[in-house]
PDB file of C-alpha atoms and ligand atoms in Angstrom:
ATOM      1  CA  MET A   1      45.748  89.489  90.772  1.00  0.00           C
ATOM      2  CA  GLY A   2      42.403  86.775  91.545  1.00  0.00           C
ATOM      3  CA  ILE A   3      41.654  86.405  88.113  1.00  0.00           C
ATOM      4  CA  LYS A   4      40.188  83.195  87.681  1.00  0.00           C
ATOM      5  CA  SER A   5      41.767  80.460  85.611  1.00  0.00           C
ATOM      6  CA  ASP A   6      43.042  76.017  85.796  1.00  0.00           C
ATOM      7  CA  ILE A   7      46.365  77.522  85.859  1.00  0.00           C
ATOM      8  CA  ARG A   8      48.063  75.389  88.638  1.00  0.00           C
ATOM      9  CA  LEU A   9      50.612  77.675  90.657  1.00  0.00           C
ATOM     10  CA  ILE A  10      52.089  75.077  92.651  1.00  0.00           C
ATOM     11  CA  ASP A  11      53.076  71.643  91.550  1.00  0.00           C
ATOM     12  CA  ASP A  12      52.490  68.234  93.477  1.00  0.00           C
ATOM     13  CA  ASN A  13      56.084  68.939  94.796  1.00  0.00           C
ATOM     14  CA  GLY A  14      55.266  72.101  96.687  1.00  0.00           C
ATOM     15  CA  LEU A  15      57.108  74.255  94.076  1.00  0.00           C
ATOM     16  CA  ARG A  16      56.382  77.009  92.206  1.00  0.00           C
ATOM     17  CA  ILE A  17      56.219  77.830  88.251  1.00  0.00           C
ATOM     18  CA  ASP A  18      59.377  78.674  88.307  1.00  0.00           C
ATOM     19  CA  GLY A  19      60.843  76.017  90.614  1.00  0.00           C
ATOM     20  CA  ARG A  20      61.157  77.902  93.507  1.00  0.00           C
ATOM     21  CA  LEU A  21      59.926  77.225  97.725  1.00  0.00           C
ATOM     22  CA  PRO A  22      57.256  79.098  98.810  1.00  0.00           C
ATOM     23  CA  ASN A  23      59.709  81.036 100.994  1.00  0.00           C
ATOM     24  CA  GLN A  24      62.342  81.530  98.388  1.00  0.00           C
ATOM     25  CA  LEU A  25      63.436  84.874  96.701  1.00  0.00           C
ATOM     26  CA  ARG A  26      63.644  85.603  92.933  1.00  0.00           C
ATOM     27  CA  PRO A  27      67.932  85.791  91.675  1.00  0.00           C
ATOM     28  CA  ILE A  28      68.859  89.412  93.161  1.00  0.00           C
ATOM     29  CA  LYS A  29      71.724  91.254  92.177  1.00  0.00           C
ATOM     30  CA  MET A  30      72.238  94.836  93.096  1.00  0.00           C
ATOM     31  CA  GLU A  31      74.478  97.855  92.089  1.00  0.00           C
ATOM     32  CA  VAL A  32      75.944 100.969  93.487  1.00  0.00           C
ATOM     33  CA  GLY A  33      76.633 104.141  91.983  1.00  0.00           C
ATOM     34  CA  VAL A  34      76.109 103.360  88.327  1.00  0.00           C
ATOM     35  CA  LEU A  35      75.466 107.244  86.757  1.00  0.00           C
ATOM     36  CA  ASP A  36      78.124 110.042  87.189  1.00  0.00           C
ATOM     37  CA  ARG A  37      75.416 112.175  87.142  1.00  0.00           C
ATOM     38  CA  ALA A  38      73.274 111.740  90.088  1.00  0.00           C
ATOM     39  CA  ASP A  39      74.038 112.944  93.860  1.00  0.00           C
ATOM     40  CA  GLY A  40      73.594 109.079  94.090  1.00  0.00           C
ATOM     41  CA  SER A  41      72.653 106.010  92.443  1.00  0.00           C
ATOM     42  CA  ALA A  42      72.063 102.100  92.481  1.00  0.00           C
ATOM     43  CA  TYR A  43      71.147  99.092  89.761  1.00  0.00           C
ATOM     44  CA  ILE A  44      68.777  96.402  90.910  1.00  0.00           C
ATOM     45  CA  GLU A  45      68.131  92.903  88.542  1.00  0.00           C
ATOM     46  CA  TRP A  46      65.427  91.356  90.455  1.00  0.00           C
ATOM     47  CA  GLY A  47      63.861  87.863  89.353  1.00  0.00           C
ATOM     48  CA  GLY A  48      62.392  89.922  85.675  1.00  0.00           C
ATOM     49  CA  ASN A  49      62.335  93.476  87.061  1.00  0.00           C
ATOM     50  CA  LYS A  50      65.327  95.756  86.104  1.00  0.00           C
ATOM     51  CA  ILE A  51      65.573  99.204  87.873  1.00  0.00           C
ATOM     52  CA  MET A  52      67.511 102.280  87.962  1.00  0.00           C
ATOM     53  CA  ALA A  53      67.369 104.103  91.513  1.00  0.00           C
ATOM     54  CA  ALA A  54      68.478 107.997  91.315  1.00  0.00           C
ATOM     55  CA  VAL A  55      69.259 110.408  94.081  1.00  0.00           C
ATOM     56  CA  TYR A  56      69.395 114.346  93.769  1.00  0.00           C
ATOM     57  CA  GLY A  57      69.868 116.715  96.949  1.00  0.00           C
ATOM     58  CA  PRO A  58      69.404 117.727  99.984  1.00  0.00           C
ATOM     59  CA  ARG A  59      69.551 121.048  97.481  1.00  0.00           C
ATOM     60  CA  GLU A  60      67.360 123.751  97.847  1.00  0.00           C
ATOM     61  CA  ALA A  61      63.259 122.700  97.426  1.00  0.00           C
ATOM     62  CA  TYR A  62      61.603 124.789  94.298  1.00  0.00           C
ATOM     63  CA  PRO A  63      59.613 126.058  93.745  1.00  0.00           C
ATOM     64  CA  LYS A  64      60.025 127.673  97.137  1.00  0.00           C
ATOM     65  CA  HIS A  65      56.515 127.130  98.647  1.00  0.00           C
ATOM     66  CA  VAL A  66      57.271 123.738  98.897  1.00  0.00           C
ATOM     67  CA  GLN A  67      59.394 124.300 101.361  1.00  0.00           C
ATOM     68  CA  GLU A  68      59.020 123.045 104.832  1.00  0.00           C
ATOM     69  CA  ALA A  69      61.296 125.175 108.077  1.00  0.00           C
ATOM     70  CA  GLU A  70      61.350 122.115 109.738  1.00  0.00           C
ATOM     71  CA  LYS A  71      62.665 119.847 107.566  1.00  0.00           C
ATOM     72  CA  ALA A  72      63.791 117.871 103.775  1.00  0.00           C
ATOM     73  CA  ILE A  73      60.532 117.009 101.403  1.00  0.00           C
ATOM     74  CA  ILE A  74      60.987 113.558 100.229  1.00  0.00           C
ATOM     75  CA  ARG A  75      59.938 113.386  96.476  1.00  0.00           C
ATOM     76  CA  ALA A  76      59.552 110.308  94.963  1.00  0.00           C
ATOM     77  CA  ARG A  77      58.700 109.785  91.656  1.00  0.00           C
ATOM     78  CA  TYR A  78      57.853 106.032  90.583  1.00  0.00           C
ATOM     79  CA  SER A  79      57.732 105.537  86.354  1.00  0.00           C
ATOM     80  CA  MET A  80      57.833 102.775  84.293  1.00  0.00           C
ATOM     81  CA  ALA A  81      59.367 102.720  80.809  1.00  0.00           C
ATOM     82  CA  PRO A  82      57.008 101.934  77.699  1.00  0.00           C
ATOM     83  CA  PHE A  83      59.361  99.142  76.817  1.00  0.00           C
ATOM     84  CA  SER A  84      58.975  97.641  80.519  1.00  0.00           C
ATOM     85  CA  VAL A  85      55.660  95.453  80.018  1.00  0.00           C
ATOM     86  CA  ASP A  86      54.302  93.246  77.496  1.00  0.00           C
ATOM     87  CA  GLU A  87      51.929  95.463  75.598  1.00  0.00           C
ATOM     88  CA  ARG A  88      53.820  98.934  75.599  1.00  0.00           C
ATOM     89  CA  LYS A  89      52.994 101.200  78.224  1.00  0.00           C
ATOM     90  CA  ARG A  90      51.474 104.362  77.790  1.00  0.00           C
ATOM     91  CA  PRO A  91      54.489 107.015  78.289  1.00  0.00           C
ATOM     92  CA  GLY A  92      54.193 108.925  81.108  1.00  0.00           C
ATOM     93  CA  PRO A  93      52.495 109.125  84.713  1.00  0.00           C
ATOM     94  CA  ASP A  94      49.024 107.131  85.369  1.00  0.00           C
ATOM     95  CA  ARG A  95      47.286 107.099  88.448  1.00  0.00           C
ATOM     96  CA  ARG A  96      49.016 104.057  89.523  1.00  0.00           C
ATOM     97  CA  ALA A  97      52.560 105.728  89.287  1.00  0.00           C
ATOM     98  CA  VAL A  98      51.078 108.616  91.050  1.00  0.00           C
ATOM     99  CA  GLU A  99      50.140 106.080  94.205  1.00  0.00           C
ATOM    100  CA  LEU A 100      53.419 104.641  93.874  1.00  0.00           C
ATOM    101  CA  SER A 101      55.521 107.710  93.703  1.00  0.00           C
ATOM    102  CA  LYS A 102      53.464 108.730  96.747  1.00  0.00           C
ATOM    103  CA  VAL A 103      53.620 105.705  99.019  1.00  0.00           C
ATOM    104  CA  ILE A 104      57.104 105.436  98.947  1.00  0.00           C
ATOM    105  CA  SER A 105      58.220 108.633  99.245  1.00  0.00           C
ATOM    106  CA  GLU A 106      56.600 107.815 102.657  1.00  0.00           C
ATOM    107  CA  ALA A 107      58.240 104.935 103.100  1.00  0.00           C
ATOM    108  CA  LEU A 108      61.478 106.454 102.345  1.00  0.00           C
ATOM    109  CA  GLU A 109      60.846 109.790 104.684  1.00  0.00           C
ATOM    110  CA  SER A 110      60.334 107.231 107.624  1.00  0.00           C
ATOM    111  CA  VAL A 111      63.853 106.529 107.704  1.00  0.00           C
ATOM    112  CA  ILE A 112      65.491 109.754 106.830  1.00  0.00           C
ATOM    113  CA  PHE A 113      66.731 112.126 108.777  1.00  0.00           C
ATOM    114  CA  VAL A 114      64.679 114.629 107.316  1.00  0.00           C
ATOM    115  CA  GLU A 115      64.962 117.029 110.106  1.00  0.00           C
ATOM    116  CA  LYS A 116      69.177 117.495 109.289  1.00  0.00           C
ATOM    117  CA  TYR A 117      68.376 119.473 105.951  1.00  0.00           C
ATOM    118  CA  PRO A 118      65.199 122.330 106.810  1.00  0.00           C
ATOM    119  CA  ARG A 119      64.202 124.149 103.444  1.00  0.00           C
ATOM    120  CA  THR A 120      65.600 121.671 100.796  1.00  0.00           C
ATOM    121  CA  SER A 121      64.493 118.696  98.637  1.00  0.00           C
ATOM    122  CA  ILE A 122      65.598 115.245  98.571  1.00  0.00           C
ATOM    123  CA  ASP A 123      64.467 113.800  94.918  1.00  0.00           C
ATOM    124  CA  VAL A 124      64.342 110.291  94.347  1.00  0.00           C
ATOM    125  CA  TYR A 125      64.088 108.875  90.507  1.00  0.00           C
ATOM    126  CA  ILE A 126      62.697 104.977  89.950  1.00  0.00           C
ATOM    127  CA  GLU A 127      62.752 103.897  86.275  1.00  0.00           C
ATOM    128  CA  VAL A 128      61.039 100.624  85.924  1.00  0.00           C
ATOM    129  CA  LEU A 129      62.993  99.487  82.954  1.00  0.00           C
ATOM    130  CA  GLN A 130      61.931  95.529  82.535  1.00  0.00           C
ATOM    131  CA  ALA A 131      58.536  94.908  85.066  1.00  0.00           C
ATOM    132  CA  ASP A 132      57.986  91.656  86.180  1.00  0.00           C
ATOM    133  CA  ALA A 133      55.679  91.789  89.315  1.00  0.00           C
ATOM    134  CA  GLY A 134      57.065  93.243  92.854  1.00  0.00           C
ATOM    135  CA  THR A 135      58.708  96.756  91.485  1.00  0.00           C
ATOM    136  CA  ARG A 136      57.845  98.965  93.635  1.00  0.00           C
ATOM    137  CA  VAL A 137      59.576  96.775  96.292  1.00  0.00           C
ATOM    138  CA  ALA A 138      62.418  96.224  94.222  1.00  0.00           C
ATOM    139  CA  GLY A 139      62.377  99.689  93.837  1.00  0.00           C
ATOM    140  CA  ILE A 140      61.968 101.073  96.968  1.00  0.00           C
ATOM    141  CA  THR A 141      65.662  98.867  97.240  1.00  0.00           C
ATOM    142  CA  ALA A 142      67.358 100.614  94.998  1.00  0.00           C
ATOM    143  CA  ALA A 143      66.015 103.744  96.153  1.00  0.00           C
ATOM    144  CA  SER A 144      67.830 103.112  99.844  1.00  0.00           C
ATOM    145  CA  LEU A 145      71.160 101.862  98.208  1.00  0.00           C
ATOM    146  CA  ALA A 146      71.151 105.198  96.103  1.00  0.00           C
ATOM    147  CA  LEU A 147      70.471 106.963  99.493  1.00  0.00           C
ATOM    148  CA  ALA A 148      73.146 105.993 101.152  1.00  0.00           C
ATOM    149  CA  ASP A 149      75.628 106.209  97.958  1.00  0.00           C
ATOM    150  CA  ALA A 150      74.375 109.893  97.647  1.00  0.00           C
ATOM    151  CA  GLY A 151      75.742 110.117 101.774  1.00  0.00           C
ATOM    152  CA  ILE A 152      71.793 110.771 102.647  1.00  0.00           C
ATOM    153  CA  PRO A 153      72.012 109.724 107.172  1.00  0.00           C
ATOM    154  CA  MET A 154      69.325 107.578 107.499  1.00  0.00           C
ATOM    155  CA  ARG A 155      67.936 105.456 110.219  1.00  0.00           C
ATOM    156  CA  ASP A 156      68.796 102.568 108.404  1.00  0.00           C
ATOM    157  CA  LEU A 157      68.712 100.795 104.895  1.00  0.00           C
ATOM    158  CA  ILE A 158      65.261  99.758 104.077  1.00  0.00           C
ATOM    159  CA  VAL A 159      63.994  97.214 102.308  1.00  0.00           C
ATOM    160  CA  GLY A 160      61.325  96.187 100.005  1.00  0.00           C
ATOM    161  CA  CYS A 161      59.998  92.553  99.805  1.00  0.00           C
ATOM    162  CA  ALA A 162      56.819  91.218  99.186  1.00  0.00           C
ATOM    163  CA  ALA A 163      54.621  87.899 100.239  1.00  0.00           C
ATOM    164  CA  GLY A 164      51.194  86.785  99.431  1.00  0.00           C
ATOM    165  CA  LYS A 165      48.920  83.912  98.468  1.00  0.00           C
ATOM    166  CA  ILE A 166      48.998  81.411  95.001  1.00  0.00           C
ATOM    167  CA  ASP A 167      46.532  78.382  95.443  1.00  0.00           C
ATOM    168  CA  GLY A 168      45.826  78.907  99.270  1.00  0.00           C
ATOM    169  CA  VAL A 169      49.599  78.474 100.179  1.00  0.00           C
ATOM    170  CA  VAL A 170      51.820  81.818 101.752  1.00  0.00           C
ATOM    171  CA  VAL A 171      54.781  82.661  99.606  1.00  0.00           C
ATOM    172  CA  LEU A 172      57.148  84.796  99.098  1.00  0.00           C
ATOM    173  CA  ASP A 173      58.168  87.720  96.258  1.00  0.00           C
ATOM    174  CA  LEU A 174      54.995  86.775  93.293  1.00  0.00           C
ATOM    175  CA  ASN A 175      56.095  86.416  89.847  1.00  0.00           C
ATOM    176  CA  LYS A 176      53.894  88.186  87.419  1.00  0.00           C
ATOM    177  CA  GLU A 177      52.134  85.098  86.493  1.00  0.00           C
ATOM    178  CA  GLU A 178      51.789  84.518  90.857  1.00  0.00           C
ATOM    179  CA  ASP A 179      51.000  88.505  90.936  1.00  0.00           C
ATOM    180  CA  ASN A 180      48.018  87.515  88.020  1.00  0.00           C
ATOM    181  CA  TYR A 181      46.670  84.499  88.910  1.00  0.00           C
ATOM    182  CA  GLY A 182      47.198  84.069  92.820  1.00  0.00           C
ATOM    183  CA  GLU A 183      44.810  84.988  95.804  1.00  0.00           C
ATOM    184  CA  ALA A 184      46.579  88.042  98.012  1.00  0.00           C
ATOM    185  CA  ASP A 185      49.391  90.195  96.634  1.00  0.00           C
ATOM    186  CA  VAL A 186      51.277  92.378  99.860  1.00  0.00           C
ATOM    187  CA  PRO A 187      53.918  94.714  99.301  1.00  0.00           C
ATOM    188  CA  MET A 188      56.298  95.830 102.423  1.00  0.00           C
ATOM    189  CA  ALA A 189      58.859  97.842 103.075  1.00  0.00           C
ATOM    190  CA  ILE A 190      61.180  97.144 106.423  1.00  0.00           C
ATOM    191  CA  LEU A 191      63.153  98.550 108.184  1.00  0.00           C
ATOM    192  CA  PRO A 192      65.573  95.498 108.795  1.00  0.00           C
ATOM    193  CA  ARG A 193      67.236  96.058 112.057  1.00  0.00           C
ATOM    194  CA  THR A 194      64.191  97.043 114.241  1.00  0.00           C
ATOM    195  CA  ARG A 195      61.905  94.576 112.046  1.00  0.00           C
ATOM    196  CA  GLU A 196      59.626  98.181 112.244  1.00  0.00           C
ATOM    197  CA  ILE A 197      56.884  98.301 108.540  1.00  0.00           C
ATOM    198  CA  ALA A 198      57.082 101.355 107.069  1.00  0.00           C
ATOM    199  CA  LEU A 199      54.873 100.460 104.087  1.00  0.00           C
ATOM    200  CA  LEU A 200      52.581  97.528 104.254  1.00  0.00           C
ATOM    201  CA  GLN A 201      49.734  97.018 101.111  1.00  0.00           C
ATOM    202  CA  MET A 202      47.251  94.256 100.584  1.00  0.00           C
ATOM    203  CA  ASP A 203      46.130  93.042  97.178  1.00  0.00           C
ATOM    204  CA  GLY A 204      42.896  90.683  97.424  1.00  0.00           C
ATOM    205  CA  ASP A 205      42.264  89.153  99.963  1.00  0.00           C
ATOM    206  CA  MET A 206      44.293  86.806 103.155  1.00  0.00           C
ATOM    207  CA  THR A 207      43.114  85.802 106.508  1.00  0.00           C
ATOM    208  CA  TYR A 208      44.245  87.117 109.137  1.00  0.00           C
ATOM    209  CA  GLU A 209      47.024  84.079 110.227  1.00  0.00           C
ATOM    210  CA  GLU A 210      47.822  84.214 106.566  1.00  0.00           C
ATOM    211  CA  LEU A 211      48.817  87.799 106.363  1.00  0.00           C
ATOM    212  CA  THR A 212      51.052  87.105 109.366  1.00  0.00           C
ATOM    213  CA  GLY A 213      52.836  84.543 107.941  1.00  0.00           C
ATOM    214  CA  ALA A 214      52.699  86.785 104.622  1.00  0.00           C
ATOM    215  CA  ILE A 215      54.411  89.527 107.285  1.00  0.00           C
ATOM    216  CA  GLU A 216      56.762  86.746 108.494  1.00  0.00           C
ATOM    217  CA  MET A 217      58.000  85.390 105.481  1.00  0.00           C
ATOM    218  CA  ALA A 218      59.176  89.307 104.834  1.00  0.00           C
ATOM    219  CA  MET A 219      60.761  89.521 107.785  1.00  0.00           C
ATOM    220  CA  GLU A 220      62.881  86.889 107.237  1.00  0.00           C
ATOM    221  CA  ALA A 221      63.228  87.685 103.342  1.00  0.00           C
ATOM    222  CA  ALA A 222      63.821  90.966 104.499  1.00  0.00           C
ATOM    223  CA  GLN A 223      67.684  90.356 106.692  1.00  0.00           C
ATOM    224  CA  THR A 224      68.694  88.485 103.539  1.00  0.00           C
ATOM    225  CA  ILE A 225      67.883  91.420 101.244  1.00  0.00           C
ATOM    226  CA  HIS A 226      69.371  93.771 103.632  1.00  0.00           C
ATOM    227  CA  LYS A 227      72.803  91.161 103.594  1.00  0.00           C
ATOM    228  CA  MET A 228      73.247  92.068  99.909  1.00  0.00           C
ATOM    229  CA  GLN A 229      72.907  95.713 100.613  1.00  0.00           C
ATOM    230  CA  ILE A 230      75.800  96.057 102.581  1.00  0.00           C
ATOM    231  CA  GLU A 231      77.424  93.480 100.171  1.00  0.00           C
ATOM    232  CA  ALA A 232      76.268  96.220  96.936  1.00  0.00           C
ATOM    233  CA  LEU A 233      77.900  98.949  98.916  1.00  0.00           C
ATOM    234  CA  LYS A 234      81.299  97.446 100.624  1.00  0.00           C
ATOM    235  CA  ARG A 235      81.543  96.581  97.102  1.00  0.00           C
ATOM    236  CA  LYS A 236      81.858 100.090  95.785  1.00  0.00           C
ATOM    237  CA  TYR A 237      83.045 101.687  98.794  1.00  0.00           C
ATOM    238  CA  VAL A 238      85.372  99.378 100.701  1.00  0.00           C
ATOM    239  CA  GLU A 239      88.645  99.044  98.690  1.00  0.00           C
ATOM    240  CA  VAL A 240      89.324  94.785  98.351  1.00  0.00           C
ATOM    241  CA  GLU A 241      92.696  93.693  98.843  1.00  0.00           C
TER     242      GLU A 241
HETATM  243  P1  LIG B   1      54.438  96.303  91.743  1.00  0.00           P
HETATM  244  O1  LIG B   1      54.841  96.230  90.075  1.00  0.00           O
HETATM  245  O2  LIG B   1      54.531  96.759  92.362  1.00  0.00           O
HETATM  246  O3  LIG B   1      54.040  94.588  92.071  1.00  0.00           O
HETATM  247  P2  LIG B   1      51.317  96.042  90.437  1.00  0.00           P
HETATM  248  O4  LIG B   1      51.166  94.800  91.497  1.00  0.00           O
HETATM  249  O5  LIG B   1      50.401  97.196  90.126  1.00  0.00           O
HETATM  250  O6  LIG B   1      52.762  96.523  91.410  1.00  0.00           O
HETATM  251  O7  LIG B   1      51.795  95.167  89.018  1.00  0.00           O
HETATM  252  C1  LIG B   1      52.367  93.969  88.542  1.00  0.00           C
HETATM  253  C2  LIG B   1      52.642  94.077  87.444  1.00  0.00           C
HETATM  254  O8  LIG B   1      52.031  93.877  86.350  1.00  0.00           O
HETATM  255  C3  LIG B   1      53.928  95.295  87.566  1.00  0.00           C
HETATM  256  O9  LIG B   1      55.257  94.434  88.003  1.00  0.00           O
HETATM  257  C4  LIG B   1      54.434  95.246  86.165  1.00  0.00           C
HETATM  258  O10 LIG B   1      54.874  93.323  85.601  1.00  0.00           O
HETATM  259  C5  LIG B   1      53.029  94.842  85.411  1.00  0.00           C
HETATM  260  N1  LIG B   1      51.973  95.994  84.495  1.00  0.00           N
HETATM  261  C6  LIG B   1      51.509  97.224  86.158  1.00  0.00           C
HETATM  262  N2  LIG B   1      51.310  97.951  85.329  1.00  0.00           N
HETATM  263  C7  LIG B   1      51.191  97.657  83.937  1.00  0.00           C
HETATM  264  C8  LIG B   1      50.904  98.355  82.712  1.00  0.00           C
HETATM  265  N3  LIG B   1      50.320  99.807  82.994  1.00  0.00           N
HETATM  266  N4  LIG B   1      51.064  97.334  81.613  1.00  0.00           N
HETATM  267  C9  LIG B   1      51.385  96.244  81.509  1.00  0.00           C
HETATM  268  N5  LIG B   1      51.849  95.235  82.735  1.00  0.00           N
HETATM  269  C10 LIG B   1      52.102  96.413  83.841  1.00  0.00           C
END
């Protein structure tokens, strides 16, 4: 974010380097129930991102001292494969993965009816196989489908989506070059029905008006992504005549 460069991210026609309009998402594909061993699973391709999400639980939380008498604990683990980025990434958790695991756990906890399952844990594994910016929001979107596939009751499907600012323009869903050379990236997790925000982070700088515009753009996109999630669930669960 914010690396000074002469690279133009928006051309004279107002288009981005991959040909998108400012408020256009990258192509997204989702599939539910892709793993046999997990209680719930989903796979998402979002632009250049390829991410698998798997859910186990609710099951008795272990070790016992982590159990909570009144609710389930949500343990999300975000992990990037060594081959997911240009330069081989050192295997194992780093500070970034620890932070993302924490904020994703909190976002998911805010939609799950955790009080239904005291003393249990719900474990959510997000495995980034290929990364191209926006992995946390794509991961949240897939995790939400995997939770639904596991039959875990939620207030709403949660949708991840980022917006930001490149070449002074507020845009939706930054890709890797835009993330590297742009001015700001704002990943969000949104509850599409109530339009609540379950996660909002910001990297870079924006004015208040720009931030409001970015949030509004992500809210609209969340409705589109939510429809895709429903379609993906229907493809697995509704028999086609
Ligand atoms: P997000 O993927 O949620 O946008 P970041 O903004 O931290 O998270 O990362 C942006 C992108 O930078 C990632 O999607 C990935 O393509 C790349 N990236 C992140 N961490 C590394 C790393 N350790 N090595 C190489 N590239 C990375």
